[in-house]
Coordinates of C-alpha atoms in Angstrom, one line a residue:
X1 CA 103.9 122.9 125.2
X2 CA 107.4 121.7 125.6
X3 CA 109.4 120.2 128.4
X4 CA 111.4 123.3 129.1
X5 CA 108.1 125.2 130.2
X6 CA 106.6 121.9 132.0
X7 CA 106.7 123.5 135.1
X8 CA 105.2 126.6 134.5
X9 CA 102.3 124.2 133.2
X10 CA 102.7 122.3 136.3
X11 CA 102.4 125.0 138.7
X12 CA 99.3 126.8 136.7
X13 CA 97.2 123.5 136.6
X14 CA 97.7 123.1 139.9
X15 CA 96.5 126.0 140.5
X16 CA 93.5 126.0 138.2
X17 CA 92.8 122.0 139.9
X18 CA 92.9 123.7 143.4
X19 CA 90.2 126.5 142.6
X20 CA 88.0 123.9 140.7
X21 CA 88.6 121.9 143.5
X22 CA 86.2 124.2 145.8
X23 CA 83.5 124.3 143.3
X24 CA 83.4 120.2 142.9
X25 CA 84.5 118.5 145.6
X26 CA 81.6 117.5 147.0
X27 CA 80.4 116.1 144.0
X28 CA 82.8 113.8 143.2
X29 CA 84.2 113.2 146.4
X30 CA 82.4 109.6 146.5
X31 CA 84.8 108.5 143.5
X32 CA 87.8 106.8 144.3
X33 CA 90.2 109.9 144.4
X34 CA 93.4 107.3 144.5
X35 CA 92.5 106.1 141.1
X36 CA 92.1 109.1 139.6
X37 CA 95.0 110.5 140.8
X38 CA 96.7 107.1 139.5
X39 CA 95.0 108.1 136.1
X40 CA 96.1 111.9 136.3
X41 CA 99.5 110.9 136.9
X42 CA 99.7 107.9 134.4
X43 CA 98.4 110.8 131.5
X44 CA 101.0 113.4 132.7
X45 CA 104.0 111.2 132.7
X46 CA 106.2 111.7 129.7
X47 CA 106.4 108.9 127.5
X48 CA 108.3 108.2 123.8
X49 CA 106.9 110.2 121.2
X50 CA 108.0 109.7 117.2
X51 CA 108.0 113.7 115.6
X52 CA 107.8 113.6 111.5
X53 CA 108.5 117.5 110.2
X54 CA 106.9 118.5 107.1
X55 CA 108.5 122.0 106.2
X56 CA 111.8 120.1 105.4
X57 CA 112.4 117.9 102.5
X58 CA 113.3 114.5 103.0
X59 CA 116.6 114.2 100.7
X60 CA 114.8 111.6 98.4
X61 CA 112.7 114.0 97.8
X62 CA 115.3 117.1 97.7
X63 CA 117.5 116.3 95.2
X64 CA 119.3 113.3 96.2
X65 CA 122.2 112.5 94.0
X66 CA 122.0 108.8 92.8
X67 CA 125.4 106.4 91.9
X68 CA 125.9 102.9 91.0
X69 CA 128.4 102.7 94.1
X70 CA 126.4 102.8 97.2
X71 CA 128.9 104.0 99.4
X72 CA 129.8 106.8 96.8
X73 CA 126.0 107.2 96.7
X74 CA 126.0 107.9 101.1
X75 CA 128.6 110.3 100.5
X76 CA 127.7 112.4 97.4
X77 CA 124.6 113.3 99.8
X78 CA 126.5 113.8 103.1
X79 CA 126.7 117.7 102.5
X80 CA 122.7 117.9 102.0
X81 CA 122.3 115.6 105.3
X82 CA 124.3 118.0 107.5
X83 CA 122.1 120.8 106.1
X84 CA 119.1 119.4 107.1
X85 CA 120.2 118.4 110.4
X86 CA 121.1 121.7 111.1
X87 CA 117.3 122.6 109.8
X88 CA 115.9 120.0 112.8
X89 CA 118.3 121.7 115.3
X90 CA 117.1 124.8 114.6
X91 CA 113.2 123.6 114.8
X92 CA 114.3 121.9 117.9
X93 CA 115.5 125.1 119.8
X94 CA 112.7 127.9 118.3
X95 CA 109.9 125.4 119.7
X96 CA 111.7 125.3 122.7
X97 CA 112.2 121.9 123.4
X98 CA 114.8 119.9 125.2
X99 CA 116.9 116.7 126.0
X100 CA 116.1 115.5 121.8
X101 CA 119.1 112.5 121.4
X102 CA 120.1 113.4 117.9
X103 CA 121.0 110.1 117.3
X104 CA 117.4 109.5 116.5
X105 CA 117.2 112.1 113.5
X106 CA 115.9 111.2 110.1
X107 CA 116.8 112.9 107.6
X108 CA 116.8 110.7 104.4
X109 CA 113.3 108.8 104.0
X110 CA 111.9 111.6 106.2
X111 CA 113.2 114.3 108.7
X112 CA 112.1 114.1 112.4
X113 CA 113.2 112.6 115.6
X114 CA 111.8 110.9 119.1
X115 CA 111.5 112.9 122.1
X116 CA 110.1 112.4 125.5
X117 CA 106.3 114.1 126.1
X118 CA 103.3 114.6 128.3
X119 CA 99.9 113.7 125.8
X120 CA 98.8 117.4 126.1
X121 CA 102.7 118.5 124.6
X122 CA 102.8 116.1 122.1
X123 CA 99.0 117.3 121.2
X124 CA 100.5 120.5 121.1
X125 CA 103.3 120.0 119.0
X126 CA 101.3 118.1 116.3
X127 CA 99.2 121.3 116.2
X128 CA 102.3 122.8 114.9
X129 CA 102.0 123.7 111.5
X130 CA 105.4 122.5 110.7
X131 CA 105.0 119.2 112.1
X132 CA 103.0 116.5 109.8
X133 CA 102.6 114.4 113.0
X134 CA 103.0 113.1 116.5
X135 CA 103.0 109.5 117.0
X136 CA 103.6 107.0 119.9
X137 CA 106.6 105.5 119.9
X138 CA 105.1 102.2 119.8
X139 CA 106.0 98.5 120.3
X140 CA 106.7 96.4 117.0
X141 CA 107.2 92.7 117.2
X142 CA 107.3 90.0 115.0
X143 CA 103.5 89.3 114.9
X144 CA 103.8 85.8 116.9
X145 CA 105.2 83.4 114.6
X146 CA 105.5 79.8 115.1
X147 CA 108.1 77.7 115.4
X148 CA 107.9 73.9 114.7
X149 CA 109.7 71.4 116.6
X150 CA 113.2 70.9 117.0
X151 CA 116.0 72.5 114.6
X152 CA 117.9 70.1 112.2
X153 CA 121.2 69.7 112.3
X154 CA 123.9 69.8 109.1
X155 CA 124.9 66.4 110.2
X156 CA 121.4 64.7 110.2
X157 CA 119.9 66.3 107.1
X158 CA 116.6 66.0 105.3
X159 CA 117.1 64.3 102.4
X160 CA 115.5 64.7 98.7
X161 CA 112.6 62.9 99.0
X162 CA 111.6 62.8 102.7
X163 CA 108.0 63.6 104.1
X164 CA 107.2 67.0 106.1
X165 CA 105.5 66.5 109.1
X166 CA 102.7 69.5 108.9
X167 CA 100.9 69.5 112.0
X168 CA 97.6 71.2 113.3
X169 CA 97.1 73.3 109.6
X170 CA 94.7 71.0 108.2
X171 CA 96.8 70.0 105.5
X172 CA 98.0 65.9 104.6
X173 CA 100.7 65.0 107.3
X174 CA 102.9 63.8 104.7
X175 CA 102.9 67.2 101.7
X176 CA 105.6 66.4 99.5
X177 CA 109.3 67.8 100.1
X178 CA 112.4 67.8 98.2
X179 CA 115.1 69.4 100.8
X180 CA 118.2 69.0 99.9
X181 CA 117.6 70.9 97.2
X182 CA 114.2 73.3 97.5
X183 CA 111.2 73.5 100.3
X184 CA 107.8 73.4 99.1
X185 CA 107.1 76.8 99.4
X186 CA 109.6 77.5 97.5
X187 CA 108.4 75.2 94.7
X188 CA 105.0 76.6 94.6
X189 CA 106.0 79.8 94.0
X190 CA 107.8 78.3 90.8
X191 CA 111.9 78.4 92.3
X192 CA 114.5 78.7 93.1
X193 CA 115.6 81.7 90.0
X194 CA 118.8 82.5 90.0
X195 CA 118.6 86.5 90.5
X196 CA 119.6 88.8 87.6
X197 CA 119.4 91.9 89.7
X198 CA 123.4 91.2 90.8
X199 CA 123.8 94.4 91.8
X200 CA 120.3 95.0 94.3
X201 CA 120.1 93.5 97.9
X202 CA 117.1 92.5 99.9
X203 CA 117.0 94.2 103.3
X204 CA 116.0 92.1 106.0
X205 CA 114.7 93.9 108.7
X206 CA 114.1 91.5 111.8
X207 CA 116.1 90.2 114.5
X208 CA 119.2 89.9 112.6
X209 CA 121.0 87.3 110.2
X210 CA 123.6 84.7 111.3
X211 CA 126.4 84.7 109.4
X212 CA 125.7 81.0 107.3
X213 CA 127.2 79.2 104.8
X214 CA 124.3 79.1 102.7
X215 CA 123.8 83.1 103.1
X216 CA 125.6 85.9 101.1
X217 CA 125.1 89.0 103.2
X218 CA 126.2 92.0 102.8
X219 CA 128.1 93.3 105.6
X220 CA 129.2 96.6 104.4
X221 CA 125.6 97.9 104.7
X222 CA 124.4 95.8 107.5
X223 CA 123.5 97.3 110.6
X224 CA 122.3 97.0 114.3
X225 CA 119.3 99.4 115.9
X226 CA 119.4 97.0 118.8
X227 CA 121.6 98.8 121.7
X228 CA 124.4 96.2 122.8
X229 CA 123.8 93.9 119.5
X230 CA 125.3 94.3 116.0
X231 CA 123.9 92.9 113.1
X232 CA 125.0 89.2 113.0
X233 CA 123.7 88.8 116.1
X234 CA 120.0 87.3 115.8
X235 CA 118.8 86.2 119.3
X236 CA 115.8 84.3 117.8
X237 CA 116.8 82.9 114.3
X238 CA 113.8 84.8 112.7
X239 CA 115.7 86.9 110.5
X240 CA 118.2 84.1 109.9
X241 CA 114.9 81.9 108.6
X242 CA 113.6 84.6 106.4
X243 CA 116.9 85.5 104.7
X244 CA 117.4 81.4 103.6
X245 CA 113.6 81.1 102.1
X246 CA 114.1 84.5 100.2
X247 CA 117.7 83.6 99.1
X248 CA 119.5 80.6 100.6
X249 CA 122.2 79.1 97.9
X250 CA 122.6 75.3 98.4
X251 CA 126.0 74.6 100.2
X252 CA 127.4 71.3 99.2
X253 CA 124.2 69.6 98.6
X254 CA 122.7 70.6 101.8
X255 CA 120.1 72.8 102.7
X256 CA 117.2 74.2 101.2
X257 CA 117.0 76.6 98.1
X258 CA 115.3 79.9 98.7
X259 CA 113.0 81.7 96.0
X260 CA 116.1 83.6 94.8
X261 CA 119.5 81.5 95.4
X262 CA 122.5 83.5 96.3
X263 CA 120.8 87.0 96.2
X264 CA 122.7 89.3 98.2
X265 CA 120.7 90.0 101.6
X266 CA 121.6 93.0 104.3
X267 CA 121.1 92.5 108.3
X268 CA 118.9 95.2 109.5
X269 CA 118.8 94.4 113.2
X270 CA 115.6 96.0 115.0
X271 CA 114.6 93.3 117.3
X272 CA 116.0 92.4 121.0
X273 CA 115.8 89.2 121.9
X274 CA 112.4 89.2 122.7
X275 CA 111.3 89.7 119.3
X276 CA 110.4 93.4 120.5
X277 CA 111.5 97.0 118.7
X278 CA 110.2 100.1 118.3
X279 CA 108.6 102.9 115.8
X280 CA 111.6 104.9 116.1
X281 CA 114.0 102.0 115.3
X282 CA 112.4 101.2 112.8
X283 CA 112.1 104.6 111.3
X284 CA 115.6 104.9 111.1
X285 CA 116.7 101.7 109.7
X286 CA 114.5 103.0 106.9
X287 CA 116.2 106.3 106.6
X288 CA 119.9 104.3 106.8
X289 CA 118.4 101.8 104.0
X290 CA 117.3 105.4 101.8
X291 CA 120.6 106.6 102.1
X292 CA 121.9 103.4 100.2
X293 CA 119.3 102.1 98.2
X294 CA 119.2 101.1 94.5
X295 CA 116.5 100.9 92.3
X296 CA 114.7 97.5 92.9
X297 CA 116.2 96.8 95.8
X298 CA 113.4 95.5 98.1
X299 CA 113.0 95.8 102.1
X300 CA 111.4 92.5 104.1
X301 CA 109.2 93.8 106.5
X302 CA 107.7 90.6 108.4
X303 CA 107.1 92.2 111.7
X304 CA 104.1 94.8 112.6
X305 CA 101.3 95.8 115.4
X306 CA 97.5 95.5 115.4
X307 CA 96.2 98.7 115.5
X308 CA 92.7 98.5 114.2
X309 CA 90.2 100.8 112.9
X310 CA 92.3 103.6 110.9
X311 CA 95.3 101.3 111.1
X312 CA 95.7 102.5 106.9
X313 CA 96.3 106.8 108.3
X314 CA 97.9 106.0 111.5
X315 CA 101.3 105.8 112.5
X316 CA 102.3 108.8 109.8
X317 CA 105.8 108.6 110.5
X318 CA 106.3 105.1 109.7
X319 CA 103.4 105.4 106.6
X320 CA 105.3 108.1 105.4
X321 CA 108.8 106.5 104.9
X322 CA 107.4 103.3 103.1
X323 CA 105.6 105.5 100.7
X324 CA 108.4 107.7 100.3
X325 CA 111.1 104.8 99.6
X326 CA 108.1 103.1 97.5
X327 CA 108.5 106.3 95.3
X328 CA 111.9 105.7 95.3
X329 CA 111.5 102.9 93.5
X330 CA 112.2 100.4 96.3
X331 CA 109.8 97.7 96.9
X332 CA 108.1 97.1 100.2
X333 CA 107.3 93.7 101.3
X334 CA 105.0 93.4 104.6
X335 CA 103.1 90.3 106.8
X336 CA 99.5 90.6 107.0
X337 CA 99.7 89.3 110.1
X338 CA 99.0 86.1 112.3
X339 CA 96.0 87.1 114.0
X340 CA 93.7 85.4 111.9
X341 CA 91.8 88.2 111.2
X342 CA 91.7 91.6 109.4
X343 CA 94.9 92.3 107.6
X344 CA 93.5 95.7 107.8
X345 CA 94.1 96.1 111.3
X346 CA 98.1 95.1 111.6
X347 CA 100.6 98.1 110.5
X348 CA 102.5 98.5 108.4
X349 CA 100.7 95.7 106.9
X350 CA 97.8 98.0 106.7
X351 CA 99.3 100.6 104.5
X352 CA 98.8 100.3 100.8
X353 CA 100.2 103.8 99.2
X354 CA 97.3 106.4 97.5
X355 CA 99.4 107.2 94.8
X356 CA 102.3 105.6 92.2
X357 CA 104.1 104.1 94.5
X358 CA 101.1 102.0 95.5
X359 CA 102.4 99.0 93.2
X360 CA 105.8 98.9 95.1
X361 CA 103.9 98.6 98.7
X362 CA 103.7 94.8 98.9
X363 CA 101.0 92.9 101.6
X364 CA 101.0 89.5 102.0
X365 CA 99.5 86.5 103.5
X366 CA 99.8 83.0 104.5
X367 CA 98.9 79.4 102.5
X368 CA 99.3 75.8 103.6
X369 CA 101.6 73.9 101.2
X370 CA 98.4 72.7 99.0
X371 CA 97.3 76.6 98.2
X372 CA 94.4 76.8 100.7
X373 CA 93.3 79.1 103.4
X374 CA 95.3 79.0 106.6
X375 CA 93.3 79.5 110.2
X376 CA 96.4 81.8 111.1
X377 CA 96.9 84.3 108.6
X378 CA 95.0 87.8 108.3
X379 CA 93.4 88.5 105.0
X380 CA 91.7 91.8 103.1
X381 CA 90.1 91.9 100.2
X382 CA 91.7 95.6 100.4
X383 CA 94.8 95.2 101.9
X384 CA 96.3 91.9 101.1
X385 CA 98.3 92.4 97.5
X386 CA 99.7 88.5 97.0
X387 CA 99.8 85.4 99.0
X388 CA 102.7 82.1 99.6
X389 CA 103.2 79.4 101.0
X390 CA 103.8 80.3 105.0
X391 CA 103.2 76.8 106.6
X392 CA 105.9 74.6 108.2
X393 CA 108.7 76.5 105.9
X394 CA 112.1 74.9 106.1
X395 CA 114.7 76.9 106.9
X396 CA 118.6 78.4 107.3
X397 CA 118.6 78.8 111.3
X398 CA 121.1 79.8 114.2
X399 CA 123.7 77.7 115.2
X400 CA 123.7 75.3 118.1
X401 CA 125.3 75.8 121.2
X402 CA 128.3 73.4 119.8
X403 CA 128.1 76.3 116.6
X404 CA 126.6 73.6 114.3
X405 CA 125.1 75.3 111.4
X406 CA 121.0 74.2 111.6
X407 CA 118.1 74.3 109.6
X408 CA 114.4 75.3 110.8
X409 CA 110.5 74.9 110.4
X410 CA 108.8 77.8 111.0
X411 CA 105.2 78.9 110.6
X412 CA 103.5 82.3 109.7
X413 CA 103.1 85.4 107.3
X414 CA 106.8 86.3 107.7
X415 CA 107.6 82.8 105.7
X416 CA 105.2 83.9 103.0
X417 CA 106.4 87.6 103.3
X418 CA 110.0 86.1 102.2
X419 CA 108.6 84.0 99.7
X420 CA 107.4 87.5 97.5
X421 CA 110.6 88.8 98.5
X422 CA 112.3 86.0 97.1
X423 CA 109.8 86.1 94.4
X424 CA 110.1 90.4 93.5
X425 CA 114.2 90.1 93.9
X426 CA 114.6 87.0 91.1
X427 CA 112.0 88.9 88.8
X428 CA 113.3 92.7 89.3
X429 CA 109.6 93.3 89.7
X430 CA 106.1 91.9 90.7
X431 CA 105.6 88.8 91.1
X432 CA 103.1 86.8 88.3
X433 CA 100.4 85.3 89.5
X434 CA 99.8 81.3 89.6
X435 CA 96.1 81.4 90.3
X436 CA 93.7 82.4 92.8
X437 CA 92.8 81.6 96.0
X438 CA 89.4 82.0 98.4
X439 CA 89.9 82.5 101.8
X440 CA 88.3 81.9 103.9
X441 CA 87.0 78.7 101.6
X442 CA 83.6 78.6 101.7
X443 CA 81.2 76.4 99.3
X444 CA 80.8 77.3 95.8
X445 CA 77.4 79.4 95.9
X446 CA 78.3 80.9 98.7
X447 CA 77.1 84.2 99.1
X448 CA 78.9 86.6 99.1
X449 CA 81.8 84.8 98.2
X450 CA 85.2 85.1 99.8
X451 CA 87.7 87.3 98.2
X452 CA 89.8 86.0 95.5
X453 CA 93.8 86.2 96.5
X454 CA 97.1 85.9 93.8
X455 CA 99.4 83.6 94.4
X456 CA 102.9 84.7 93.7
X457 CA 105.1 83.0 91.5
X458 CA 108.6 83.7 90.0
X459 CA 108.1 84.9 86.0

C-alpha cells in the first residue's frame, strides 16, 4: 500500500472497524478502549522505513570501473550512477509512492532509499517482489563506551615510563605504560608498524575526527551524514580516540603511537552529539565509501544496536552493503559490543558473511591490558572473529575549550575494534594471531570450557 492511496485505506478500514464494531462491542467493551485506540494509532502512524531493491544492480556488482585515482575512480562510474537513479525513480513512481527525499538513494554498495510508512505499507512493499527488504530505520549508537577520568593536556604529558591508573576491570592498578611513545594496547598487539599500504585509508565511521597534529586525515573523501555538522566536527571525541589508536604518528615526542602510525584515516561523520545515528545514515556513508574505495582499504565500524535473536538476517539493508563492500575486497571491522553478553545479539556486530567475503567481515572484542576476559565486552564463540586490548586505551582527543590539543582514556570494544583496524591496515590483511584467550575464564576442567578467542597482532 503506498502513501498516495492512504486514504482510500483509511476511509475503507474505517468502514470495515464500524461494521465489526456492531458485531463485538459488547464483548470487548470492558477493555480500556482509550488504550487501544492509543495502540491503533501508535501502529498507523508513519514512521522511517529503510527500502533495499533487488532487481537493480548495485554498481560494485554491475560493472564498476576501478582506477588507482579515487576521484577518477567516482567519476569514471558517474554515468552508471545516473542510470540507476533513474531505475529507483522509475520503481518509485510505478509503486505509487510519494514524498521519497532522493538524497537518501543508494546506488553504489546497494540501491534503495528511506521513506515514511504505516507497518501494514511497509509489509506490503517488502512483499514486493522487486524489493529484497523493508527495514526500520533504526537507532545506531556507539554501544556505551566508557570514558575514564579527565583528558590530558599537551602541556602536562604522560611520560615514557609512568603508571596507568586502570580502575574497576580487575586488572593491577599500576599495568605497565610507555606513552610518549606507544599505549599498551598498542604494544600487545605487537606496534606500532609503519603502514606499507600508502595508498589505502581507514574509514572511520563515528562521530567525526578532529583535525590533530598527530592525525593524517584525508579530507578530500571525508564527509558529514550529520545535518548541520561536517566532518571535523566530532561532538564527543569518540571518532577522534579511535582514529589515534588505529593510526596516531608521534608529534614531537608527544602522544601515543597507534597500531599503524601515520596511516591515512577518512572522517565519516554519522553521529550527533549524542552519540546517536541512524540505519539510513549509515547506509549511505557506506555507498559514498563504495564509490571510492581501494582494495584493502578497511572501514571502523565501532558503533551498533542489540537486536537479539536473528540479529545475524536482520537489518538486510545494512547486512547487505557490508557483505557487498566485503566482496569488494574492503575489510570490515565491527565492536562486539559492551553489553557484556552475546556478541550475537548487537548488529552489525552480528553479521559474519555466508560466503567469500566472510574473511573480510571482522568482529571483535574487548581485553584488559594483561590478555584476560573483560566483565564489559560481548563474546561468541560464532561471532567474535579476533579480540585487543580495549581497557583504559590512551588516546588522541578533542581540544579544550582554550583549543589545547588533548589526549584520552577511554574504555570499550570500539578501542579494541581500532586496535584490528590498526592491526589489518599495517599488515594489508588479517591480523596473526598472538595466542588464545578463554572468556569467560573459568577453571581448567571446566566443563564445557569457554571458547577459545585470537588475539590480534601486527605480522
Amino acid at each position: 500500500m503506498s502513501p498516495v492511496n492512504r486514504s482510500f485505506f483509511a476511509a475503507i478500514t474505517s468502514t470495515i472497524t464500524a461494521i465489526a464494531g456492531i458485531v463485538v462491542v459488547g464483548i470487548f467493551l470492558a477493555k480500556d478502549s482509550s488504550h487501544e485506540a492509543a495502540i491503533k494509532a501508535a501502529s498507523s502512524a508513519p514512521t522511517s522505513w529503510v527500502v533495499t531493491l533487488k532487481h537493480i544492480k548495485p554498481i560494485l556488482k554491475d560493472g564498476k570501473v576501478r582506477d588507482n585515482n579515487r576521484t577518477t575512480q567516482r567519476s569514471r562510474n558517474q554515468l552508471s550512477r545516473t542510470n540507476k537513479r533513474d531505475d529507483v525513480r522509475k520503481f518509485i513512481r510505478d509503486t505509487g509512492l510519494r514524498d521519497v527525499d532522493e538524497g537518501t538513494f543508494v546506488v553504489d554498495v546497494a540501491v534503495g532509499f528511506t521513506i515514511d510508512l504505516t507497518a501494514a505499507e511497509a509489509a506490503t512493499l517488502r512483499s514486493n517482489p522487486k524489493v529484497d527488504d523493508v527495514d526500520p530505520n533504526d537507532v545506531v549508537n556507539l554501544g556505551n563506551p566508557i570514558h575514564q577520568g579527565n583528558p590530558i593536556h599537551q602541556g602536562n604529558p604522560i611520560h615514557q615510563g609512568d603508571q596507568v591508573p586502570q580502575g574497576d576491570y580487575g586488572v593491577p592498578s599500576s599495568p605497565p605504560s610507555t606513552c610518549g611513545t606507544l599505549s599498551y594496547a598498542v604494544s600487545v598487539a605487537g606496534g606500532p608498524k609503519v603502514p606499507t599500504t600508502d595508498g589505502k585509508r581507514i574509514w572511520i565511521v563515528d562521530s567525526g575526527i578532529q583535525r590533530h597534529p598527530d592525525l593524517v586525515i584525508d579530507d578530500v573523501f571525508s564527509q558529514s551524514f550529520v545535518a548541520g555538522k561536517v566532518w571535523s566536527d566530532d561532538d564527543l571525541g569518540h571518532g577522534t580516540h579511535v582514529a589515534g589508536i588505529a593510526a596516531a604518528k608521534q608529534n614531537e615526542s608527544f602522544g601515543c603511537l597507534g597500531v599503524s602510525p601515520g596511516g591515512k584515516v577518512v572522517s565519516i561523520k554519522i553521529l550527533d552529539e549524542e552519540g546517536k545515528g541512524s540505519l539510513s545514515d549509515l547506509r549511505k556513508a557506506l555507498d559514498h565509501i563504495s564509490s571510492v574505495n581501494q582494495e584493502n582499504d578497511v572501514v571502523n565500524l565501532s558503533l551498533g544496536k542489540i537486536v537479539g535473536a536473528g540479529c545475524e538476517t536482520s537489518r538486510k539493508s545494512i547486512r547487505r552493503a557490508i557483505e557487498n563492500l566485503a566482496n569488494d575486497k574492503t575489510y570490515v571491522v565491527m565492536a562486539a559490543g559492551n553489553n557484556g553478553g552475546d556478541a550475537g545479539d548487537v548488529w552489525p556486530g552480528c553479521y559474519n558473511g555466508n560466503g567469500p567475503e566472510a574473511g573480510r567481515i571482522i568482529t571483535v572484542a574487548a581485553l584488559n591490558w594483561n590478555k584476560t576476559c573483560t566483565d564489559y565486552s560481548n563474546y561468541g564463540a560464532s561471532t567474535v572473529d579476533w579480540t585487543a586490548v580495549g581497557t583504559m586505551v590512551l588516546s588522541t582527543y578533542v581540544k579544550d575549550s582554550a583549543g589545547e590539543y588533548q589526549y584520552a582514556y577511554m574504555t570499550g570494544t570500539s578501542m579494541a575494534t581500532a586496535v584490528i583496524s590498526g592491526i589489518v591496515y599495517a599488515n594489508g590483511g588479517l591480523p596473526i594471531s598472538a595466542g588464545l584467550v578463554k572468556c569467560p575464564a573459568t577453571p581448567p576442567g571446566t566443563m564445557p570450557p569457554s571458547p577459545d578467542y585470537k588475539i590480534g597482532k601486527v605480522n
